[in-house]
Amino acid sequence: DQQVKQNSPSLSVQEGRISILNCDYTNSMFDYFLWYKKYPAEGPTFLISISSIKDKNEDGRFTVFLNKSAKHLSLHIVPSQPGDSAVYFCAASALGGGATNKLIFGTGTLLAVQP
Amino acid sequence: DGGITQSPKYLFRKEGQNVTLSCEQNLNHDAMYWYRQDPGQGLRLIYYSQIVNDFQKGDIAEGYSVSREKKESFPLTVTSAQKNPTAFYLCASSITTGASGTQYFGPGTRLLVL
């Protein structure tokens, strides 16, 4: 049973346009969400996070939107650059009550930004 | 500069052999984690440790063992009981196991079976 789902294995976008990566979750106890970027043969790099008390968090070209009622979050990259080409992982955790910060990861979406 | 280091970058294991993957961090983080990544899959948690001399099994702990004798170090041993060890192994750490404990990852070790 996959609790965090990234249904699009890949996405291709033109340079300068918006990239939208989507993530769905099933566990209503999740209250903290993160996006990581990963290049081949390297460790994931933290990009941006959002707490369930918010519905939007922005950091430069990256914005994460959270729709709790739909159990859906998305990562927007504007404008997209060729260096953004990588695999993007969505992750979630349930932190309430001092629970251990176990992250549950999606399967990733490969973003290709075409020059 | 601070960070997480993993060694070696590539590791080859013979049948029936135990191998140990190293993970060191100088971020003064309390918690450390080991994940495994297989092609087309997300990261799966093997073991995690909240403090020195304490660790817990993750979702796929069978065939693995860990130790946490120092805050900076969290080595992972892949034992001969792990029947499908070929994967990319990632170590991570976080400042706390509580709220907003964003995990930061090392560069990974690729384990291959001869």
PDB file of N, CA, C and O in Angstrom, chain B residues 18-65:
ATOM      1  N   ASN B  18      29.666 -10.510   4.314  1.00  0.00           N
ATOM      2  CA  ASN B  18      29.121  -9.315   4.951  1.00  0.00           C
ATOM      3  C   ASN B  18      29.937  -8.105   4.500  1.00  0.00           C
ATOM      4  O   ASN B  18      31.162  -8.184   4.421  1.00  0.00           O
ATOM      5  N   VAL B  19      29.265  -6.998   4.234  1.00  0.00           N
ATOM      6  CA  VAL B  19      29.984  -5.772   3.896  1.00  0.00           C
ATOM      7  C   VAL B  19      29.422  -4.622   4.722  1.00  0.00           C
ATOM      8  O   VAL B  19      28.238  -4.631   5.079  1.00  0.00           O
ATOM      9  N   THR B  20      30.268  -3.645   5.016  1.00  0.00           N
ATOM     10  CA  THR B  20      29.854  -2.512   5.843  1.00  0.00           C
ATOM     11  C   THR B  20      29.997  -1.215   5.071  1.00  0.00           C
ATOM     12  O   THR B  20      31.046  -0.938   4.487  1.00  0.00           O
ATOM     13  N   LEU B  21      28.916  -0.428   5.079  1.00  0.00           N
ATOM     14  CA  LEU B  21      28.890   0.877   4.442  1.00  0.00           C
ATOM     15  C   LEU B  21      29.068   1.936   5.525  1.00  0.00           C
ATOM     16  O   LEU B  21      28.407   1.886   6.566  1.00  0.00           O
ATOM     17  N   SER B  22      29.915   2.899   5.237  1.00  0.00           N
ATOM     18  CA  SER B  22      30.212   3.931   6.213  1.00  0.00           C
ATOM     19  C   SER B  22      29.353   5.169   5.993  1.00  0.00           C
ATOM     20  O   SER B  22      29.064   5.549   4.850  1.00  0.00           O
ATOM     21  N   CYS B  23      28.948   5.809   7.095  1.00  0.00           N
ATOM     22  CA  CYS B  23      28.245   7.081   7.041  1.00  0.00           C
ATOM     23  C   CYS B  23      28.727   7.941   8.198  1.00  0.00           C
ATOM     24  O   CYS B  23      28.667   7.517   9.360  1.00  0.00           O
ATOM     25  N   GLU B  24      29.220   9.132   7.890  1.00  0.00           N
ATOM     26  CA  GLU B  24      29.722  10.057   8.893  1.00  0.00           C
ATOM     27  C   GLU B  24      29.106  11.433   8.650  1.00  0.00           C
ATOM     28  O   GLU B  24      28.986  11.869   7.511  1.00  0.00           O
ATOM     29  N   GLN B  25      28.732  12.115   9.740  1.00  0.00           N
ATOM     30  CA  GLN B  25      28.216  13.478   9.608  1.00  0.00           C
ATOM     31  C   GLN B  25      28.861  14.380  10.650  1.00  0.00           C
ATOM     32  O   GLN B  25      29.109  13.953  11.776  1.00  0.00           O
ATOM     33  N   ASN B  26      29.131  15.605  10.246  1.00  0.00           N
ATOM     34  CA  ASN B  26      29.686  16.596  11.178  1.00  0.00           C
ATOM     35  C   ASN B  26      28.741  17.781  11.327  1.00  0.00           C
ATOM     36  O   ASN B  26      29.175  18.910  11.554  1.00  0.00           O
ATOM     37  N   LEU B  27      27.448  17.490  11.206  1.00  0.00           N
ATOM     38  CA  LEU B  27      26.409  18.513  11.326  1.00  0.00           C
ATOM     39  C   LEU B  27      25.870  18.618  12.747  1.00  0.00           C
ATOM     40  O   LEU B  27      24.988  19.436  13.010  1.00  0.00           O
ATOM     41  N   ASN B  28      26.377  17.771  13.639  1.00  0.00           N
ATOM     42  CA  ASN B  28      25.885  17.713  15.023  1.00  0.00           C
ATOM     43  C   ASN B  28      24.406  17.321  15.081  1.00  0.00           C
ATOM     44  O   ASN B  28      23.674  17.750  15.978  1.00  0.00           O
ATOM     45  N   HIS B  29      23.990  16.504  14.115  1.00  0.00           N
ATOM     46  CA  HIS B  29      22.609  16.039  14.094  1.00  0.00           C
ATOM     47  C   HIS B  29      22.431  14.856  15.037  1.00  0.00           C
ATOM     48  O   HIS B  29      23.309  13.998  15.166  1.00  0.00           O
ATOM     49  N   ASP B  30      21.259  14.824  15.689  1.00  0.00           N
ATOM     50  CA  ASP B  30      20.986  13.727  16.613  1.00  0.00           C
ATOM     51  C   ASP B  30      20.573  12.452  15.893  1.00  0.00           C
ATOM     52  O   ASP B  30      20.963  11.355  16.257  1.00  0.00           O
ATOM     53  N   ALA B  31      19.743  12.603  14.878  1.00  0.00           N
ATOM     54  CA  ALA B  31      19.143  11.434  14.228  1.00  0.00           C
ATOM     55  C   ALA B  31      19.852  11.090  12.927  1.00  0.00           C
ATOM     56  O   ALA B  31      20.286  11.970  12.177  1.00  0.00           O
ATOM     57  N   MET B  32      19.961   9.799  12.669  1.00  0.00           N
ATOM     58  CA  MET B  32      20.550   9.326  11.413  1.00  0.00           C
ATOM     59  C   MET B  32      19.712   8.188  10.869  1.00  0.00           C
ATOM     60  O   MET B  32      19.027   7.477  11.621  1.00  0.00           O
ATOM     61  N   TYR B  33      19.769   8.026   9.542  1.00  0.00           N
ATOM     62  CA  TYR B  33      18.880   7.096   8.853  1.00  0.00           C
ATOM     63  C   TYR B  33      19.635   6.389   7.724  1.00  0.00           C
ATOM     64  O   TYR B  33      20.552   6.950   7.127  1.00  0.00           O
ATOM     65  N   TRP B  34      19.184   5.181   7.413  1.00  0.00           N
ATOM     66  CA  TRP B  34      19.652   4.475   6.223  1.00  0.00           C
ATOM     67  C   TRP B  34      18.454   4.128   5.356  1.00  0.00           C
ATOM     68  O   TRP B  34      17.458   3.584   5.831  1.00  0.00           O
ATOM     69  N   TYR B  35      18.597   4.453   4.053  1.00  0.00           N
ATOM     70  CA  TYR B  35      17.570   4.141   3.067  1.00  0.00           C
ATOM     71  C   TYR B  35      18.194   3.307   1.951  1.00  0.00           C
ATOM     72  O   TYR B  35      19.384   3.357   1.704  1.00  0.00           O
ATOM     73  N   ARG B  36      17.313   2.635   1.265  1.00  0.00           N
ATOM     74  CA  ARG B  36      17.705   1.884   0.079  1.00  0.00           C
ATOM     75  C   ARG B  36      16.847   2.368  -1.085  1.00  0.00           C
ATOM     76  O   ARG B  36      15.638   2.571  -0.933  1.00  0.00           O
ATOM     77  N   GLN B  37      17.481   2.570  -2.260  1.00  0.00           N
ATOM     78  CA  GLN B  37      16.741   2.942  -3.455  1.00  0.00           C
ATOM     79  C   GLN B  37      16.972   1.903  -4.531  1.00  0.00           C
ATOM     80  O   GLN B  37      18.110   1.574  -4.863  1.00  0.00           O
ATOM     81  N   ASP B  38      15.883   1.392  -5.079  1.00  0.00           N
ATOM     82  CA  ASP B  38      15.930   0.474  -6.210  1.00  0.00           C
ATOM     83  C   ASP B  38      15.380   1.192  -7.441  1.00  0.00           C
ATOM     84  O   ASP B  38      14.584   2.130  -7.306  1.00  0.00           O
ATOM     85  N   PRO B  39      15.763   0.764  -8.630  1.00  0.00           N
ATOM     86  CA  PRO B  39      15.318   1.450  -9.858  1.00  0.00           C
ATOM     87  C   PRO B  39      13.811   1.590  -9.919  1.00  0.00           C
ATOM     88  O   PRO B  39      13.073   0.623  -9.701  1.00  0.00           O
ATOM     89  N   GLY B  40      13.349   2.800 -10.225  1.00  0.00           N
ATOM     90  CA  GLY B  40      11.922   3.042 -10.380  1.00  0.00           C
ATOM     91  C   GLY B  40      11.142   3.071  -9.081  1.00  0.00           C
ATOM     92  O   GLY B  40       9.909   3.123  -9.104  1.00  0.00           O
ATOM     93  N   GLN B  41      11.863   3.056  -7.964  1.00  0.00           N
ATOM     94  CA  GLN B  41      11.168   3.079  -6.677  1.00  0.00           C
ATOM     95  C   GLN B  41      11.637   4.257  -5.849  1.00  0.00           C
ATOM     96  O   GLN B  41      12.693   4.832  -6.092  1.00  0.00           O
ATOM     97  N   GLY B  42      10.834   4.561  -4.861  1.00  0.00           N
ATOM     98  CA  GLY B  42      11.242   5.595  -3.917  1.00  0.00           C
ATOM     99  C   GLY B  42      12.231   5.043  -2.922  1.00  0.00           C
ATOM    100  O   GLY B  42      12.675   3.897  -3.016  1.00  0.00           O
ATOM    101  N   LEU B  43      12.587   5.860  -1.959  1.00  0.00           N
ATOM    102  CA  LEU B  43      13.525   5.451  -0.918  1.00  0.00           C
ATOM    103  C   LEU B  43      12.766   4.693   0.174  1.00  0.00           C
ATOM    104  O   LEU B  43      11.707   5.127   0.626  1.00  0.00           O
ATOM    105  N   ARG B  44      13.340   3.586   0.603  1.00  0.00           N
ATOM    106  CA  ARG B  44      12.725   2.785   1.661  1.00  0.00           C
ATOM    107  C   ARG B  44      13.640   2.756   2.878  1.00  0.00           C
ATOM    108  O   ARG B  44      14.845   2.517   2.743  1.00  0.00           O
ATOM    109  N   LEU B  45      13.054   2.937   4.051  1.00  0.00           N
ATOM    110  CA  LEU B  45      13.817   3.065   5.281  1.00  0.00           C
ATOM    111  C   LEU B  45      14.269   1.704   5.798  1.00  0.00           C
ATOM    112  O   LEU B  45      13.456   0.803   5.996  1.00  0.00           O
ATOM    113  N   ILE B  46      15.572   1.582   6.060  1.00  0.00           N
ATOM    114  CA  ILE B  46      16.136   0.328   6.568  1.00  0.00           C
ATOM    115  C   ILE B  46      16.244   0.371   8.096  1.00  0.00           C
ATOM    116  O   ILE B  46      15.704  -0.490   8.786  1.00  0.00           O
ATOM    117  N   TYR B  47      16.957   1.341   8.609  1.00  0.00           N
ATOM    118  CA  TYR B  47      17.154   1.536  10.049  1.00  0.00           C
ATOM    119  C   TYR B  47      17.239   3.037  10.319  1.00  0.00           C
ATOM    120  O   TYR B  47      17.606   3.814   9.441  1.00  0.00           O
ATOM    121  N   TYR B  48      16.933   3.413  11.562  1.00  0.00           N
ATOM    122  CA  TYR B  48      17.157   4.788  11.973  1.00  0.00           C
ATOM    123  C   TYR B  48      17.587   4.820  13.428  1.00  0.00           C
ATOM    124  O   TYR B  48      17.338   3.877  14.193  1.00  0.00           O
ATOM    125  N   SER B  49      18.229   5.918  13.785  1.00  0.00           N
ATOM    126  CA  SER B  49      18.751   6.070  15.138  1.00  0.00           C
ATOM    127  C   SER B  49      18.459   7.484  15.623  1.00  0.00           C
ATOM    128  O   SER B  49      18.773   8.456  14.945  1.00  0.00           O
ATOM    129  N   GLN B  50      17.870   7.577  16.803  1.00  0.00           N
ATOM    130  CA  GLN B  50      17.518   8.889  17.338  1.00  0.00           C
ATOM    131  C   GLN B  50      18.636   9.466  18.219  1.00  0.00           C
ATOM    132  O   GLN B  50      18.818  10.680  18.291  1.00  0.00           O
ATOM    133  N   ILE B  51      19.338   8.564  18.910  1.00  0.00           N
ATOM    134  CA  ILE B  51      20.438   9.002  19.777  1.00  0.00           C
ATOM    135  C   ILE B  51      21.507   7.922  19.786  1.00  0.00           C
ATOM    136  O   ILE B  51      21.283   6.799  19.320  1.00  0.00           O
ATOM    137  N   VAL B  52      22.646   8.248  20.356  1.00  0.00           N
ATOM    138  CA  VAL B  52      23.752   7.287  20.441  1.00  0.00           C
ATOM    139  C   VAL B  52      23.309   6.060  21.227  1.00  0.00           C
ATOM    140  O   VAL B  52      22.546   6.156  22.192  1.00  0.00           O
ATOM    141  N   ASN B  53      23.780   4.896  20.744  1.00  0.00           N
ATOM    142  CA  ASN B  53      23.503   3.606  21.384  1.00  0.00           C
ATOM    143  C   ASN B  53      22.038   3.198  21.322  1.00  0.00           C
ATOM    144  O   ASN B  53      21.597   2.339  22.101  1.00  0.00           O
ATOM    145  N   ASP B  54      21.307   3.792  20.419  1.00  0.00           N
ATOM    146  CA  ASP B  54      19.909   3.408  20.230  1.00  0.00           C
ATOM    147  C   ASP B  54      19.586   3.434  18.742  1.00  0.00           C
ATOM    148  O   ASP B  54      19.989   4.357  18.031  1.00  0.00           O
ATOM    149  N   PHE B  55      18.869   2.424  18.267  1.00  0.00           N
ATOM    150  CA  PHE B  55      18.436   2.415  16.868  1.00  0.00           C
ATOM    151  C   PHE B  55      17.187   1.557  16.744  1.00  0.00           C
ATOM    152  O   PHE B  55      16.912   0.706  17.600  1.00  0.00           O
ATOM    153  N   GLN B  56      16.436   1.818  15.677  1.00  0.00           N
ATOM    154  CA  GLN B  56      15.165   1.143  15.457  1.00  0.00           C
ATOM    155  C   GLN B  56      15.101   0.587  14.045  1.00  0.00           C
ATOM    156  O   GLN B  56      15.663   1.171  13.118  1.00  0.00           O
ATOM    157  N   LYS B  57      14.387  -0.504  13.864  1.00  0.00           N
ATOM    158  CA  LYS B  57      14.186  -1.058  12.536  1.00  0.00           C
ATOM    159  C   LYS B  57      13.238  -0.171  11.738  1.00  0.00           C
ATOM    160  O   LYS B  57      12.265   0.354  12.270  1.00  0.00           O
ATOM    161  N   GLY B  58      13.546  -0.059  10.452  1.00  0.00           N
ATOM    162  CA  GLY B  58      12.643   0.608   9.537  1.00  0.00           C
ATOM    163  C   GLY B  58      11.735  -0.401   8.866  1.00  0.00           C
ATOM    164  O   GLY B  58      11.401  -1.438   9.440  1.00  0.00           O
ATOM    165  N   ASP B  59      11.374  -0.120   7.627  1.00  0.00           N
ATOM    166  CA  ASP B  59      10.407  -0.960   6.926  1.00  0.00           C
ATOM    167  C   ASP B  59      11.019  -2.212   6.308  1.00  0.00           C
ATOM    168  O   ASP B  59      10.308  -3.189   6.048  1.00  0.00           O
ATOM    169  N   ILE B  60      12.334  -2.183   6.050  1.00  0.00           N
ATOM    170  CA  ILE B  60      12.968  -3.315   5.357  1.00  0.00           C
ATOM    171  C   ILE B  60      14.278  -3.689   6.038  1.00  0.00           C
ATOM    172  O   ILE B  60      15.317  -3.790   5.407  1.00  0.00           O
ATOM    173  N   ALA B  61      14.255  -3.952   7.343  1.00  0.00           N
ATOM    174  CA  ALA B  61      15.482  -4.177   8.123  1.00  0.00           C
ATOM    175  C   ALA B  61      16.072  -5.568   7.965  1.00  0.00           C
ATOM    176  O   ALA B  61      17.246  -5.781   8.320  1.00  0.00           O
ATOM    177  N   GLU B  62      15.326  -6.520   7.469  1.00  0.00           N
ATOM    178  CA  GLU B  62      15.821  -7.898   7.402  1.00  0.00           C
ATOM    179  C   GLU B  62      17.068  -8.008   6.533  1.00  0.00           C
ATOM    180  O   GLU B  62      17.095  -7.546   5.396  1.00  0.00           O
ATOM    181  N   GLY B  63      18.117  -8.650   7.104  1.00  0.00           N
ATOM    182  CA  GLY B  63      19.360  -8.814   6.358  1.00  0.00           C
ATOM    183  C   GLY B  63      20.342  -7.681   6.543  1.00  0.00           C
ATOM    184  O   GLY B  63      21.414  -7.685   5.942  1.00  0.00           O
ATOM    185  N   TYR B  64      19.990  -6.714   7.396  1.00  0.00           N
ATOM    186  CA  TYR B  64      20.856  -5.572   7.679  1.00  0.00           C
ATOM    187  C   TYR B  64      21.090  -5.442   9.177  1.00  0.00           C
ATOM    188  O   TYR B  64      20.272  -5.891   9.978  1.00  0.00           O
ATOM    189  N   SER B  65      22.209  -4.812   9.550  1.00  0.00           N
ATOM    190  CA  SER B  65      22.439  -4.467  10.938  1.00  0.00           C
ATOM    191  C   SER B  65      23.151  -3.122  10.993  1.00  0.00           C
ATOM    192  O   SER B  65      23.809  -2.716  10.028  1.00  0.00           O
TER     193      SER B  65
END
